[in-house]
Amino acid sequence: TAKKELDELLTMHPGNTDAQCLLAETAYNTAETQSEVDRAMAKLKLVLQLDPDNQRAKIVFKRAKATDRLKVQANEAFKEGKNEEAYTLYTEALANDPSHK
């Protein structure tokens, strides 16, 4: 699998931030739980600490943070009974990142 190949690449070249970024992005895109999303985000943060100019990591991290912010706002609106607002925010989150329903 692609993940296995990336893991092997990182074993041979542990400082390869492009490979680390792809692995983190794959983890994010396949995450099914919030804890998996959080772990992927931590990996992306690490890539950005090692390589602050990594454009791909910046894009993925920014998209993920925006999606998470929208989901938090939607959850708060739902808890407050603001169902229409919650629906709009959930819709924006899905449009921002369709891979995380």
PDB file of C-alpha atoms in Angstrom:
ATOM      1  CA  THR A   1       0.000   0.000   0.000  1.00  0.00           C
ATOM      2  CA  ALA A   2       0.995   3.618  -0.346  1.00  0.00           C
ATOM      3  CA  LYS A   3       1.172   4.026   3.444  1.00  0.00           C
ATOM      4  CA  LYS A   4       3.576   1.092   3.708  1.00  0.00           C
ATOM      5  CA  GLU A   5       5.781   2.579   0.988  1.00  0.00           C
ATOM      6  CA  LEU A   6       5.813   5.954   2.767  1.00  0.00           C
ATOM      7  CA  ASP A   7       6.708   4.247   6.053  1.00  0.00           C
ATOM      8  CA  GLU A   8       9.602   2.485   4.314  1.00  0.00           C
ATOM      9  CA  LEU A   9      10.748   5.755   2.738  1.00  0.00           C
ATOM     10  CA  LEU A  10      10.705   7.449   6.142  1.00  0.00           C
ATOM     11  CA  THR A  11      12.707   4.575   7.630  1.00  0.00           C
ATOM     12  CA  MET A  12      15.391   5.141   4.993  1.00  0.00           C
ATOM     13  CA  HIS A  13      15.128   8.957   5.072  1.00  0.00           C
ATOM     14  CA  PRO A  14      13.683  10.037   8.437  1.00  0.00           C
ATOM     15  CA  GLY A  15      14.257  13.730   7.720  1.00  0.00           C
ATOM     16  CA  ASN A  16      12.205  13.740   4.523  1.00  0.00           C
ATOM     17  CA  THR A  17       9.500  16.235   5.426  1.00  0.00           C
ATOM     18  CA  ASP A  18       7.712  15.789   2.096  1.00  0.00           C
ATOM     19  CA  ALA A  19       7.206  12.105   2.875  1.00  0.00           C
ATOM     20  CA  GLN A  20       6.209  12.960   6.449  1.00  0.00           C
ATOM     21  CA  CYS A  21       3.684  15.438   5.081  1.00  0.00           C
ATOM     22  CA  LEU A  22       2.192  12.869   2.704  1.00  0.00           C
ATOM     23  CA  LEU A  23       1.917  10.369   5.550  1.00  0.00           C
ATOM     24  CA  ALA A  24       0.225  12.960   7.782  1.00  0.00           C
ATOM     25  CA  GLU A  25      -2.117  13.997   4.969  1.00  0.00           C
ATOM     26  CA  THR A  26      -3.026  10.371   4.332  1.00  0.00           C
ATOM     27  CA  ALA A  27      -3.687   9.884   8.036  1.00  0.00           C
ATOM     28  CA  TYR A  28      -5.886  12.988   8.057  1.00  0.00           C
ATOM     29  CA  ASN A  29      -7.816  12.036   4.927  1.00  0.00           C
ATOM     30  CA  THR A  30      -8.519   8.536   6.215  1.00  0.00           C
ATOM     31  CA  ALA A  31      -9.261   9.508   9.818  1.00  0.00           C
ATOM     32  CA  GLU A  32     -12.591   8.214  11.064  1.00  0.00           C
ATOM     33  CA  THR A  33     -12.503   9.506  14.634  1.00  0.00           C
ATOM     34  CA  GLN A  34     -11.605  12.818  16.227  1.00  0.00           C
ATOM     35  CA  SER A  35      -8.606  11.214  17.945  1.00  0.00           C
ATOM     36  CA  GLU A  36      -7.289  10.073  14.542  1.00  0.00           C
ATOM     37  CA  VAL A  37      -7.792  13.604  13.202  1.00  0.00           C
ATOM     38  CA  ASP A  38      -5.933  14.977  16.232  1.00  0.00           C
ATOM     39  CA  ARG A  39      -3.002  12.588  15.670  1.00  0.00           C
ATOM     40  CA  ALA A  40      -2.804  13.560  11.998  1.00  0.00           C
ATOM     41  CA  MET A  41      -2.875  17.242  12.955  1.00  0.00           C
ATOM     42  CA  ALA A  42      -0.024  16.653  15.405  1.00  0.00           C
ATOM     43  CA  LYS A  43       1.978  15.042  12.581  1.00  0.00           C
ATOM     44  CA  LEU A  44       1.298  18.039  10.347  1.00  0.00           C
ATOM     45  CA  LYS A  45       2.425  20.405  13.134  1.00  0.00           C
ATOM     46  CA  LEU A  46       5.648  18.429  13.433  1.00  0.00           C
ATOM     47  CA  VAL A  47       6.262  18.691   9.691  1.00  0.00           C
ATOM     48  CA  LEU A  48       5.749  22.451   9.893  1.00  0.00           C
ATOM     49  CA  GLN A  49       8.127  22.705  12.846  1.00  0.00           C
ATOM     50  CA  LEU A  50      10.781  20.825  10.871  1.00  0.00           C
ATOM     51  CA  ASP A  51      10.034  22.583   7.585  1.00  0.00           C
ATOM     52  CA  PRO A  52       8.088  25.837   8.096  1.00  0.00           C
ATOM     53  CA  ASP A  53       8.075  26.485   4.343  1.00  0.00           C
ATOM     54  CA  ASN A  54       6.427  23.175   3.410  1.00  0.00           C
ATOM     55  CA  GLN A  55       3.564  24.502   1.275  1.00  0.00           C
ATOM     56  CA  ARG A  56       1.600  21.265   1.135  1.00  0.00           C
ATOM     57  CA  ALA A  57       1.652  20.909   4.919  1.00  0.00           C
ATOM     58  CA  LYS A  58       0.532  24.535   5.272  1.00  0.00           C
ATOM     59  CA  ILE A  59      -2.423  23.975   2.924  1.00  0.00           C
ATOM     60  CA  VAL A  60      -3.563  20.724   4.534  1.00  0.00           C
ATOM     61  CA  PHE A  61      -3.140  22.099   8.058  1.00  0.00           C
ATOM     62  CA  LYS A  62      -5.036  25.300   7.232  1.00  0.00           C
ATOM     63  CA  ARG A  63      -7.904  23.362   5.616  1.00  0.00           C
ATOM     64  CA  ALA A  64      -8.111  20.953   8.545  1.00  0.00           C
ATOM     65  CA  LYS A  65      -8.097  23.746  11.150  1.00  0.00           C
ATOM     66  CA  ALA A  66     -10.835  25.629   9.283  1.00  0.00           C
ATOM     67  CA  THR A  67     -12.956  22.485   9.046  1.00  0.00           C
ATOM     68  CA  ASP A  68     -12.484  21.719  12.719  1.00  0.00           C
ATOM     69  CA  ARG A  69     -13.400  25.293  13.681  1.00  0.00           C
ATOM     70  CA  LEU A  70     -16.605  25.064  11.630  1.00  0.00           C
ATOM     71  CA  LYS A  71     -17.527  21.721  13.208  1.00  0.00           C
ATOM     72  CA  VAL A  72     -16.994  23.111  16.721  1.00  0.00           C
ATOM     73  CA  GLN A  73     -19.159  26.136  15.910  1.00  0.00           C
ATOM     74  CA  ALA A  74     -21.832  23.875  14.404  1.00  0.00           C
ATOM     75  CA  ASN A  75     -21.844  21.642  17.476  1.00  0.00           C
ATOM     76  CA  GLU A  76     -22.222  24.677  19.748  1.00  0.00           C
ATOM     77  CA  ALA A  77     -25.082  26.038  17.641  1.00  0.00           C
ATOM     78  CA  PHE A  78     -26.807  22.654  17.720  1.00  0.00           C
ATOM     79  CA  LYS A  79     -26.471  22.420  21.517  1.00  0.00           C
ATOM     80  CA  GLU A  80     -28.044  25.884  21.781  1.00  0.00           C
ATOM     81  CA  GLY A  81     -30.982  24.766  19.639  1.00  0.00           C
ATOM     82  CA  LYS A  82     -29.901  26.893  16.686  1.00  0.00           C
ATOM     83  CA  ASN A  83     -30.535  24.116  14.204  1.00  0.00           C
ATOM     84  CA  GLU A  84     -30.571  26.243  11.061  1.00  0.00           C
ATOM     85  CA  GLU A  85     -27.235  27.843  11.973  1.00  0.00           C
ATOM     86  CA  ALA A  86     -25.794  24.427  12.858  1.00  0.00           C
ATOM     87  CA  TYR A  87     -26.920  23.042   9.510  1.00  0.00           C
ATOM     88  CA  THR A  88     -25.291  25.941   7.660  1.00  0.00           C
ATOM     89  CA  LEU A  89     -22.023  25.496   9.556  1.00  0.00           C
ATOM     90  CA  TYR A  90     -21.979  21.718   9.018  1.00  0.00           C
ATOM     91  CA  THR A  91     -22.613  22.331   5.314  1.00  0.00           C
ATOM     92  CA  GLU A  92     -19.690  24.780   5.177  1.00  0.00           C
ATOM     93  CA  ALA A  93     -17.456  22.246   6.942  1.00  0.00           C
ATOM     94  CA  LEU A  94     -18.373  19.568   4.407  1.00  0.00           C
ATOM     95  CA  ALA A  95     -17.777  21.934   1.506  1.00  0.00           C
ATOM     96  CA  ASN A  96     -14.402  22.860   2.986  1.00  0.00           C
ATOM     97  CA  ASP A  97     -13.388  19.215   3.431  1.00  0.00           C
ATOM     98  CA  PRO A  98     -15.720  16.617   1.895  1.00  0.00           C
ATOM     99  CA  SER A  99     -13.553  13.720   3.111  1.00  0.00           C
ATOM    100  CA  HIS A 100     -14.636  14.267   6.736  1.00  0.00           C
ATOM    101  CA  LYS A 101     -18.299  13.643   7.177  1.00  0.00           C
TER     102      LYS A 101
END
